[in-house]
Short mmCIF file of N, CA and C and ligand atoms in Angstrom, two decimals:
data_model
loop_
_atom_site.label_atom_id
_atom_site.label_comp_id
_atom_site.label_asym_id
_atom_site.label_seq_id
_atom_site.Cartn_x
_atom_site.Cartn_y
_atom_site.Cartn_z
N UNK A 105 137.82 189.13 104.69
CA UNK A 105 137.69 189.28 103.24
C UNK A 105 137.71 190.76 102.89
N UNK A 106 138.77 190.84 102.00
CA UNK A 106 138.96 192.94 101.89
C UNK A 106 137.84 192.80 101.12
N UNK A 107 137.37 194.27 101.04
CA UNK A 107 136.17 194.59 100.56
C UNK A 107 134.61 194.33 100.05
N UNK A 108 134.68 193.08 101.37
CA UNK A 108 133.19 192.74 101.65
C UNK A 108 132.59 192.73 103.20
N UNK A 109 131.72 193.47 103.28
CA UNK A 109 131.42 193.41 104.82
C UNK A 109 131.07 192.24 105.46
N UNK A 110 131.84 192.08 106.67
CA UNK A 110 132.02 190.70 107.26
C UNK A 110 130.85 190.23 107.81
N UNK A 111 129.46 190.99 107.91
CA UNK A 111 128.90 189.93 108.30
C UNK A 111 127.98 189.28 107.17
N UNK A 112 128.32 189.17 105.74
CA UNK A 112 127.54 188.48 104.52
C UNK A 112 128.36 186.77 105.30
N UNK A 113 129.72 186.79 105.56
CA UNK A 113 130.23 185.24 105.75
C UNK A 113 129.65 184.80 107.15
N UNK A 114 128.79 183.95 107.67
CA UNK A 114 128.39 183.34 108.65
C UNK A 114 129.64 182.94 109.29
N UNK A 115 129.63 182.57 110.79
CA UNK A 115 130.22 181.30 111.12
C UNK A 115 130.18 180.55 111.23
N UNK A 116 131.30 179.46 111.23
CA UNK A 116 130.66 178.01 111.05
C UNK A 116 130.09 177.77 112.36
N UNK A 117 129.55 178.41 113.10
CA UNK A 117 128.78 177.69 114.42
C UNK A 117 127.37 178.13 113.93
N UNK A 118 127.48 179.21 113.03
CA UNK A 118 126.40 179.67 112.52
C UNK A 118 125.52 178.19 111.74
N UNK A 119 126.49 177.69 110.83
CA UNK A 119 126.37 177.23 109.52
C UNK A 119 126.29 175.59 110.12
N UNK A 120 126.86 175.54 111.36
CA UNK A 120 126.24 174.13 111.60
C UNK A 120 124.63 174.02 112.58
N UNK A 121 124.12 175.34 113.18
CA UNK A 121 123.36 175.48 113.65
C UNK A 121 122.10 175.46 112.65
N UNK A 122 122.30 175.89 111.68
CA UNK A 122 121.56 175.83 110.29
C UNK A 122 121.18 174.14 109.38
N UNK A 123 122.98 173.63 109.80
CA UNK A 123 123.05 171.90 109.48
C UNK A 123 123.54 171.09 110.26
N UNK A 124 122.33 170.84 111.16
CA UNK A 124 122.82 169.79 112.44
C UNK A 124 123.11 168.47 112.47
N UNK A 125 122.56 168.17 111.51
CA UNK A 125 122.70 166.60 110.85
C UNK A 125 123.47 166.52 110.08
N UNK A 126 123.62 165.18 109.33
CA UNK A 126 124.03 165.05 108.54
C UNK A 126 123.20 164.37 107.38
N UNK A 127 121.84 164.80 107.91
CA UNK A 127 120.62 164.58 107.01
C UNK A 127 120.43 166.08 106.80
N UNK A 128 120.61 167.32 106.93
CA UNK A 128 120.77 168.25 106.74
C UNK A 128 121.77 168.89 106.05
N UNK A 129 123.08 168.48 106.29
CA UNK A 129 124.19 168.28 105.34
C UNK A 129 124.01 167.86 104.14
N UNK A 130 123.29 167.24 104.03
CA UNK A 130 122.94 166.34 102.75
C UNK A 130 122.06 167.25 101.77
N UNK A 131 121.18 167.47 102.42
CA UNK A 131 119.79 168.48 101.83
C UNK A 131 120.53 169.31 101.35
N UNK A 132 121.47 170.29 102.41
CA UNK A 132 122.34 171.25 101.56
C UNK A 132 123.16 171.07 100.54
N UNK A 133 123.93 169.89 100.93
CA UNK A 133 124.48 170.02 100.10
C UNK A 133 123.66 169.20 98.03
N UNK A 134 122.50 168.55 98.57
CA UNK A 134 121.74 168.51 97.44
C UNK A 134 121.06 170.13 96.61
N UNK A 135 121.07 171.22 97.97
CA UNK A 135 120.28 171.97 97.25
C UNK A 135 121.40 172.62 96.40
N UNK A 136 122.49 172.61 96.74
CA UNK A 136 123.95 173.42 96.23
C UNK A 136 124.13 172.63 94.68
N UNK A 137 123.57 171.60 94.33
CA UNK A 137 124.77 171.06 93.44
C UNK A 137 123.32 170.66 92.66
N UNK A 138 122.05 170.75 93.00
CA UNK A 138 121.17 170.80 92.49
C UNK A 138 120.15 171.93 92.64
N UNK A 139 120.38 173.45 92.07
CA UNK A 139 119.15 173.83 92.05
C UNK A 139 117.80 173.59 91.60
N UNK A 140 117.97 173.14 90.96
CA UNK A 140 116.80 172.85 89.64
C UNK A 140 116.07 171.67 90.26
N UNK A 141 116.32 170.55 91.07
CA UNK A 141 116.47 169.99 91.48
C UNK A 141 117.19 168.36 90.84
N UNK A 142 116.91 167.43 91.80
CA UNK A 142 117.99 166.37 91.39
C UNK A 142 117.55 166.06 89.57
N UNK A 143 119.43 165.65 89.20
CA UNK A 143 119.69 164.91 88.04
C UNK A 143 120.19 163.76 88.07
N UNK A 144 119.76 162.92 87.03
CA UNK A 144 120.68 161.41 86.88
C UNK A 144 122.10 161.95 86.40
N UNK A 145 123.11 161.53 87.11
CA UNK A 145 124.68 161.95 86.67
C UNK A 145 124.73 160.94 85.65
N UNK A 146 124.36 160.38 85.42
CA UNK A 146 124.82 159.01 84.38
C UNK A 146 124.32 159.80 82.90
N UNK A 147 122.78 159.95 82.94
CA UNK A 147 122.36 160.52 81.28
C UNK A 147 121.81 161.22 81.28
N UNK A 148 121.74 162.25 83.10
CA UNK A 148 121.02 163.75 82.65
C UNK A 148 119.38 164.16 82.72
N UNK A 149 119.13 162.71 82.95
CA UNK A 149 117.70 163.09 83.50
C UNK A 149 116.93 163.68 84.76
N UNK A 150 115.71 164.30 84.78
CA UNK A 150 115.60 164.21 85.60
C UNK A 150 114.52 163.97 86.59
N UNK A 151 114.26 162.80 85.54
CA UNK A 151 113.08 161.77 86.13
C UNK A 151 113.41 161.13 86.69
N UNK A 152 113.25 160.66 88.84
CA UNK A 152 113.62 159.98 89.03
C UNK A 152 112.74 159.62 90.43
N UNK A 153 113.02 158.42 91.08
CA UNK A 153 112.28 158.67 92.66
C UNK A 153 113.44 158.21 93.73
N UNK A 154 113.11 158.90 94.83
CA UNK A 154 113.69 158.20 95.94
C UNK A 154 113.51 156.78 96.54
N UNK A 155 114.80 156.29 97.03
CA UNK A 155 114.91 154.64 97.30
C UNK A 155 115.03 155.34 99.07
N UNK A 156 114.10 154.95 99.63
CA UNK A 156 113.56 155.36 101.11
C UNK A 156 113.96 154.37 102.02
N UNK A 157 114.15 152.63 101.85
CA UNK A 157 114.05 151.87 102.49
C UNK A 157 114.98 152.19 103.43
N UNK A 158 114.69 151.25 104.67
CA UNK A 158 116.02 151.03 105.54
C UNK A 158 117.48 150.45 105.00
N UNK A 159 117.49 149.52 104.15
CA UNK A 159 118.61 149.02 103.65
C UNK A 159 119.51 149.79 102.29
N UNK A 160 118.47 151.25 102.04
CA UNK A 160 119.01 152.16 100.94
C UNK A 160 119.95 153.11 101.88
N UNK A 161 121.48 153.99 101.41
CA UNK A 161 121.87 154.76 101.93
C UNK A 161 121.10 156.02 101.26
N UNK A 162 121.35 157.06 102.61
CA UNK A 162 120.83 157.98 102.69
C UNK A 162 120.80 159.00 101.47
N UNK A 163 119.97 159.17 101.08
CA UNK A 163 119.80 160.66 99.93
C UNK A 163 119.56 159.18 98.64
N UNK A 164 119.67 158.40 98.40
CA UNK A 164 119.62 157.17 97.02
C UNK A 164 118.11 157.47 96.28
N UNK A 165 118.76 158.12 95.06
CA UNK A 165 117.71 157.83 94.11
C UNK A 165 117.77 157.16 92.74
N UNK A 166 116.66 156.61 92.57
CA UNK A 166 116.73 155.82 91.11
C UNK A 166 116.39 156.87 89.67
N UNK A 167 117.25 156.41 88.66
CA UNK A 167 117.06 156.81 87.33
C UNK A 167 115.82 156.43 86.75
N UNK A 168 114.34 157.40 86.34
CA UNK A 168 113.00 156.61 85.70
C UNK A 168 113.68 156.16 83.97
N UNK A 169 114.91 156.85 83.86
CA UNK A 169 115.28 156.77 82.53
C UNK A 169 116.33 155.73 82.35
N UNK A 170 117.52 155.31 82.78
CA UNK A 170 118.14 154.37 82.91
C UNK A 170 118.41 153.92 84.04
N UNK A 171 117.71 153.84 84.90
CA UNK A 171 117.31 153.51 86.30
C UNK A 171 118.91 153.01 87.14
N UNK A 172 119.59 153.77 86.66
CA UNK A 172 120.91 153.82 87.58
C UNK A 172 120.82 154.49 88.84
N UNK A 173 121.15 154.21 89.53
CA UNK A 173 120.74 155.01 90.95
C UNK A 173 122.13 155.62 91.42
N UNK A 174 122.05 156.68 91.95
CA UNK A 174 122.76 157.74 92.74
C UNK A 174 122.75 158.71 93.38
N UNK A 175 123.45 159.49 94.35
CA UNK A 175 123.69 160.49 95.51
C UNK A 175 124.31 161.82 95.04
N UNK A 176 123.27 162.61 95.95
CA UNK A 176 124.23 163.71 95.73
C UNK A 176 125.78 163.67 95.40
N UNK A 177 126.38 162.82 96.11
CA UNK A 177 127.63 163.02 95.59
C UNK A 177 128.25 162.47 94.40
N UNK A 178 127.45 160.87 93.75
CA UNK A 178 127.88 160.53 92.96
C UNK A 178 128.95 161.18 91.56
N UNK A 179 130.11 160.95 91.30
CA UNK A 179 130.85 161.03 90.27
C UNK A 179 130.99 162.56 90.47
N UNK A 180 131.19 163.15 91.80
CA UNK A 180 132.08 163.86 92.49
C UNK A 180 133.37 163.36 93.62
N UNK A 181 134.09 164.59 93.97
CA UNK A 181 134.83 163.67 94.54
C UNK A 181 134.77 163.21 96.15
N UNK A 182 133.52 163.62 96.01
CA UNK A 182 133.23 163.28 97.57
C UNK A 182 132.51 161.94 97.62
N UNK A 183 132.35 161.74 96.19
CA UNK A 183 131.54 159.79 96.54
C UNK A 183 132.40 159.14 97.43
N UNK A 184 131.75 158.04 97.81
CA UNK A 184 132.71 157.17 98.70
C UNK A 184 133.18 156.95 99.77
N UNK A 185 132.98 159.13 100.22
CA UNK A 185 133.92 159.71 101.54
C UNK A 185 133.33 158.69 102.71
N UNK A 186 134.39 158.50 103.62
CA UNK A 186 134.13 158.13 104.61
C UNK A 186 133.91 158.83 105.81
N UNK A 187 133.97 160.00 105.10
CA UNK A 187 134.67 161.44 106.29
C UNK A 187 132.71 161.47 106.34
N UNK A 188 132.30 162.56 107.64
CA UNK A 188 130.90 162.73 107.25
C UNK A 188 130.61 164.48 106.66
N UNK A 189 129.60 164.32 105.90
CA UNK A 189 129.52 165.72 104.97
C UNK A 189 129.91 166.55 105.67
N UNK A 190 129.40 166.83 107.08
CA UNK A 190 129.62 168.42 107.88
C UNK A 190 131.12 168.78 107.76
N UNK A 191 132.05 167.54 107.73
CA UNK A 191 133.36 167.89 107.41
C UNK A 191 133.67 168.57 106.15
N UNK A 192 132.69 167.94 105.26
CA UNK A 192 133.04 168.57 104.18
C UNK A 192 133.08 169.96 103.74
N UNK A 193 131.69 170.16 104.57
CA UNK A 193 131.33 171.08 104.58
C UNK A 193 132.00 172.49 105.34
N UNK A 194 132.47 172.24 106.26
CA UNK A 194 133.49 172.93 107.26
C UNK A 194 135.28 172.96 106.05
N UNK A 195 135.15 172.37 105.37
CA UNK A 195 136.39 172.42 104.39
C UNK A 195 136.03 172.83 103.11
N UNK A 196 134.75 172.99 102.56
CA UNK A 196 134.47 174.18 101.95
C UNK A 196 134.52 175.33 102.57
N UNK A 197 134.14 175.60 103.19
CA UNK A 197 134.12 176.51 103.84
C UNK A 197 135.03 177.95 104.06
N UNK A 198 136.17 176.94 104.46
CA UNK A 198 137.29 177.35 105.12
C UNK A 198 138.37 177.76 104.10
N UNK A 199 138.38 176.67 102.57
CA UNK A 199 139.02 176.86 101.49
C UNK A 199 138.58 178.36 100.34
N UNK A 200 136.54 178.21 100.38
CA UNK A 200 136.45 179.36 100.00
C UNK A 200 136.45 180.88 100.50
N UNK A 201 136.66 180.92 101.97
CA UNK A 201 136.93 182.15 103.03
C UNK A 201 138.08 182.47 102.90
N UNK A 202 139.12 181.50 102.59
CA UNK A 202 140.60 181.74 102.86
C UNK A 202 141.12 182.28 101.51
N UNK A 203 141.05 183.67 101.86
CA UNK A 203 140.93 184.31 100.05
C UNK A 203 142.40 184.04 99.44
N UNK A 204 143.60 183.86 100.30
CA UNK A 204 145.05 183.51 100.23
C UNK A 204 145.19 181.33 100.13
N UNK A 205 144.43 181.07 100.21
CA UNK A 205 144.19 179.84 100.64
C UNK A 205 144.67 179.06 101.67
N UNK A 206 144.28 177.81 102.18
CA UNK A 206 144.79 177.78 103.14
C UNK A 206 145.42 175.84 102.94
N UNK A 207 146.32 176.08 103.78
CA UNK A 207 147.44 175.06 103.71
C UNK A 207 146.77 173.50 104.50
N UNK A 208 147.20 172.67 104.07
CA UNK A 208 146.37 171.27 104.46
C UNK A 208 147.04 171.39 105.92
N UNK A 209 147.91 171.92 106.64
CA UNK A 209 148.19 171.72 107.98
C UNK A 209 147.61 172.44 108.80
N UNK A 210 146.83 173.69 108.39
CA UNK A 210 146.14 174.65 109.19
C UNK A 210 144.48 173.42 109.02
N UNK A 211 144.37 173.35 108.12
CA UNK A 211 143.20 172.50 107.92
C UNK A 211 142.74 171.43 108.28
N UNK A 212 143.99 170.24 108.18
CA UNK A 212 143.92 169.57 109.53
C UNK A 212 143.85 170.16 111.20
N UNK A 213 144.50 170.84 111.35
CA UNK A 213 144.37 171.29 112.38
C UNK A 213 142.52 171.78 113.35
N UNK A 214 142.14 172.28 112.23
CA UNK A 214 140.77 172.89 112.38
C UNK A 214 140.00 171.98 112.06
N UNK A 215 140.29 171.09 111.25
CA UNK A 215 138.81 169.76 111.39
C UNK A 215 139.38 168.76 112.16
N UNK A 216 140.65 168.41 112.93
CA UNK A 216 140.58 167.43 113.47
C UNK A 216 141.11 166.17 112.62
N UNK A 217 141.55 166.28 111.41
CA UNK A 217 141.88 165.18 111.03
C UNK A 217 143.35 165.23 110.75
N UNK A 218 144.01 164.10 109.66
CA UNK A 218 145.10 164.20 109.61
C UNK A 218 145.60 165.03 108.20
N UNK A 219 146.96 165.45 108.23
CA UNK A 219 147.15 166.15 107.05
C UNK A 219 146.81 165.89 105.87
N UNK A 220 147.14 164.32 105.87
CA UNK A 220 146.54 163.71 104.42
C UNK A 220 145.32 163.90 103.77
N UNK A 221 144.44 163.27 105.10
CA UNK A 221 142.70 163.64 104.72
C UNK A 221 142.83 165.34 104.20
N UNK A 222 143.19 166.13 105.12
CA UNK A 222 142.58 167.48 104.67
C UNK A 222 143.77 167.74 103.21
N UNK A 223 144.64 167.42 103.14
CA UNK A 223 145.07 167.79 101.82
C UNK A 223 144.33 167.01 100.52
N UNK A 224 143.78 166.12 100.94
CA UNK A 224 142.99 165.26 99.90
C UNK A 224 141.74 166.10 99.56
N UNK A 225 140.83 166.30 100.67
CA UNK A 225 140.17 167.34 100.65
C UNK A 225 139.99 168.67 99.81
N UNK A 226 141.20 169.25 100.44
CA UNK A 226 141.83 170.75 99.51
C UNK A 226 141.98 170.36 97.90
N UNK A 227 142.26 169.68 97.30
CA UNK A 227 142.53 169.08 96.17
C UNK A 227 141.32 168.41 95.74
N UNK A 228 140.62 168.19 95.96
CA UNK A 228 138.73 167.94 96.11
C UNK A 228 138.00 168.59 95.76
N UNK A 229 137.92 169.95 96.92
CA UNK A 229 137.20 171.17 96.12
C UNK A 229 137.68 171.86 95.56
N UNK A 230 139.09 171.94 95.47
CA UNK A 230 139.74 172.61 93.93
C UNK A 230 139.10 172.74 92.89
N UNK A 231 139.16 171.19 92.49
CA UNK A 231 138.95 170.38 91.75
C UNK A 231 137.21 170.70 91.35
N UNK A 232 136.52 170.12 92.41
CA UNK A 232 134.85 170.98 91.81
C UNK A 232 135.01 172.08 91.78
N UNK A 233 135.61 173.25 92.28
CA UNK A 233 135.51 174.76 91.75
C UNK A 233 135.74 174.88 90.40
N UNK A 234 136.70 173.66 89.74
CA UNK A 234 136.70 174.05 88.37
C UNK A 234 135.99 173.64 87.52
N UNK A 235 134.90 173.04 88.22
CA UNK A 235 133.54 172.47 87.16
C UNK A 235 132.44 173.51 87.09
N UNK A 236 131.78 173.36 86.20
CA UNK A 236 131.16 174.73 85.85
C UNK A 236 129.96 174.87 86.55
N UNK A 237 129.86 174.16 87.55
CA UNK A 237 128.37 174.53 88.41
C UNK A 237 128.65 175.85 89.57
N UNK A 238 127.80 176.86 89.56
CA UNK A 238 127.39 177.81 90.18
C UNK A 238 126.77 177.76 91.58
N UNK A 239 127.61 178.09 92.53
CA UNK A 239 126.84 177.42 93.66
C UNK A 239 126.20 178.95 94.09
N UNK A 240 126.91 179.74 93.61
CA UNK A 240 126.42 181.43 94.48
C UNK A 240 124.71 181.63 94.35
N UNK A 241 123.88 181.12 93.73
CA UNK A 241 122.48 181.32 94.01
C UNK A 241 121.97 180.58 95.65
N UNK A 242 122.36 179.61 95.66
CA UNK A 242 121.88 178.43 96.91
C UNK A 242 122.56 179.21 98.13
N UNK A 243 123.90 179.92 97.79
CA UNK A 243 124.61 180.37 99.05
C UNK A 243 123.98 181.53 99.33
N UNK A 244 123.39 182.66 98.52
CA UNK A 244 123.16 183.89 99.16
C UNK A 244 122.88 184.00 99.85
N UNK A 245 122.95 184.57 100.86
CA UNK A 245 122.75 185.03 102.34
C UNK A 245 123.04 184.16 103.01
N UNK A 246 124.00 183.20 102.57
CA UNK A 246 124.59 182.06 103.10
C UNK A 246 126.25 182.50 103.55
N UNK A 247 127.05 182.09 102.21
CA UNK A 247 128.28 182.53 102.10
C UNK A 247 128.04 183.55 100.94
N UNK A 248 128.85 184.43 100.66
CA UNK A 248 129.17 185.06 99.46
C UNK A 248 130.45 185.10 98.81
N UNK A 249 129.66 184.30 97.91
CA UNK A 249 131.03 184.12 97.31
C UNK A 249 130.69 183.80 95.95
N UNK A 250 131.50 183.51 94.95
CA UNK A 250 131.67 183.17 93.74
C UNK A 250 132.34 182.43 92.96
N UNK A 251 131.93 180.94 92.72
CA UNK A 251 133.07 180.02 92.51
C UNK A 251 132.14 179.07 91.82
N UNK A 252 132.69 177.89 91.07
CA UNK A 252 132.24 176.94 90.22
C UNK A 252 132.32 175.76 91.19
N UNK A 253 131.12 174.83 91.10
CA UNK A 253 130.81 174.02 92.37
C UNK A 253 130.61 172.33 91.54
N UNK A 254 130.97 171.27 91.86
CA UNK A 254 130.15 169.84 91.35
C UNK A 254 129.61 169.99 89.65
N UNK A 255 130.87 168.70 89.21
CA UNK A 255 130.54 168.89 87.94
C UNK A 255 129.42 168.23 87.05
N UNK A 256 129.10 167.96 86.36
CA UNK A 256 127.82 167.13 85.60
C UNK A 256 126.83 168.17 85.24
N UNK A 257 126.45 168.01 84.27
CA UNK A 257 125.19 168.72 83.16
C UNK A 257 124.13 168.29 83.32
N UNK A 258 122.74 168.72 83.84
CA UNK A 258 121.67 168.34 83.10
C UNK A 258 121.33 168.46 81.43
N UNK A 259 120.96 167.44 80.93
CA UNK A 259 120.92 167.24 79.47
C UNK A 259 119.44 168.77 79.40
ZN1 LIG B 507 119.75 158.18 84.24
#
């Protein structure tokens, strides 16, 4: 990165040593897209509790206000993924380091998957960079960087 000293960007051996799980993945990526902490994506609240059981997926919380329940990722475009976060995370990564950007074949290449997935991907976090959430507080001394992260408003 011209004119930032290279060691503000971790490596990702760094950055998975930091997120070994993918219950850790999660946390991060909850603390990234929620500073404030969690919101209902549906109406903005942010009264809500965690659904803990064994038969709840991981990170599930309920709305106290319209008791819709959802995930960090909900009504981003990572709901749904089948891929697991650390991937995701390793493709943020790599998209916001790559100050020229980088091509879904180098990207497959480096996560292991196929071109499709990582071009789907690339077009993913595009896509949340252009929503107006701020991820550069959660990253400092993380990554440095500056970019618009996961869209939805707290009311
Ligand atoms: Zn709600």
């Amino acid at each position: 990165m011209p004119g930032k000293p290279k060691n503000q960007i971790p490596s990702l051996a760094k950055l998975r040593r930091q997120y070994p799980t993918e219950a850790a993945c999660r946390a991060f990526l909850e603390e990234l897209r929620w500073p404030q902490g969690p919101f209902c994506p549906h109406c903005g609240s942010y009264a809500h509790w965690a659904l803990n059981g064994d038969s709840c997926r991981p990170g599930l919380k309920e709305c106290a206000d319209c008791h819709r329940q959802y995930t960090v990722t909900t009504k981003t475009p990572l709901h749904a993924t089948k891929l697991p976060l650390w991937t995701w995370i390793q493709a943020i990564y790599l998209v916001l380091t790559s100050s020229k950007g980088i091509s879904s074949v180098v990207m497959a290449r480096l996560l292991g998957t196929t071109q499709a997935t990582a071009w789907r991907m690339g077009h993913a976090i595009r896509e949340m960079m252009h929503h107006r959430y701020d991820i550069g507080p959660a990253l400092s001394g993380t990554i440095e960087i500056d970019v618009k992260y996961l869209g939805g408003a707290p009311k």
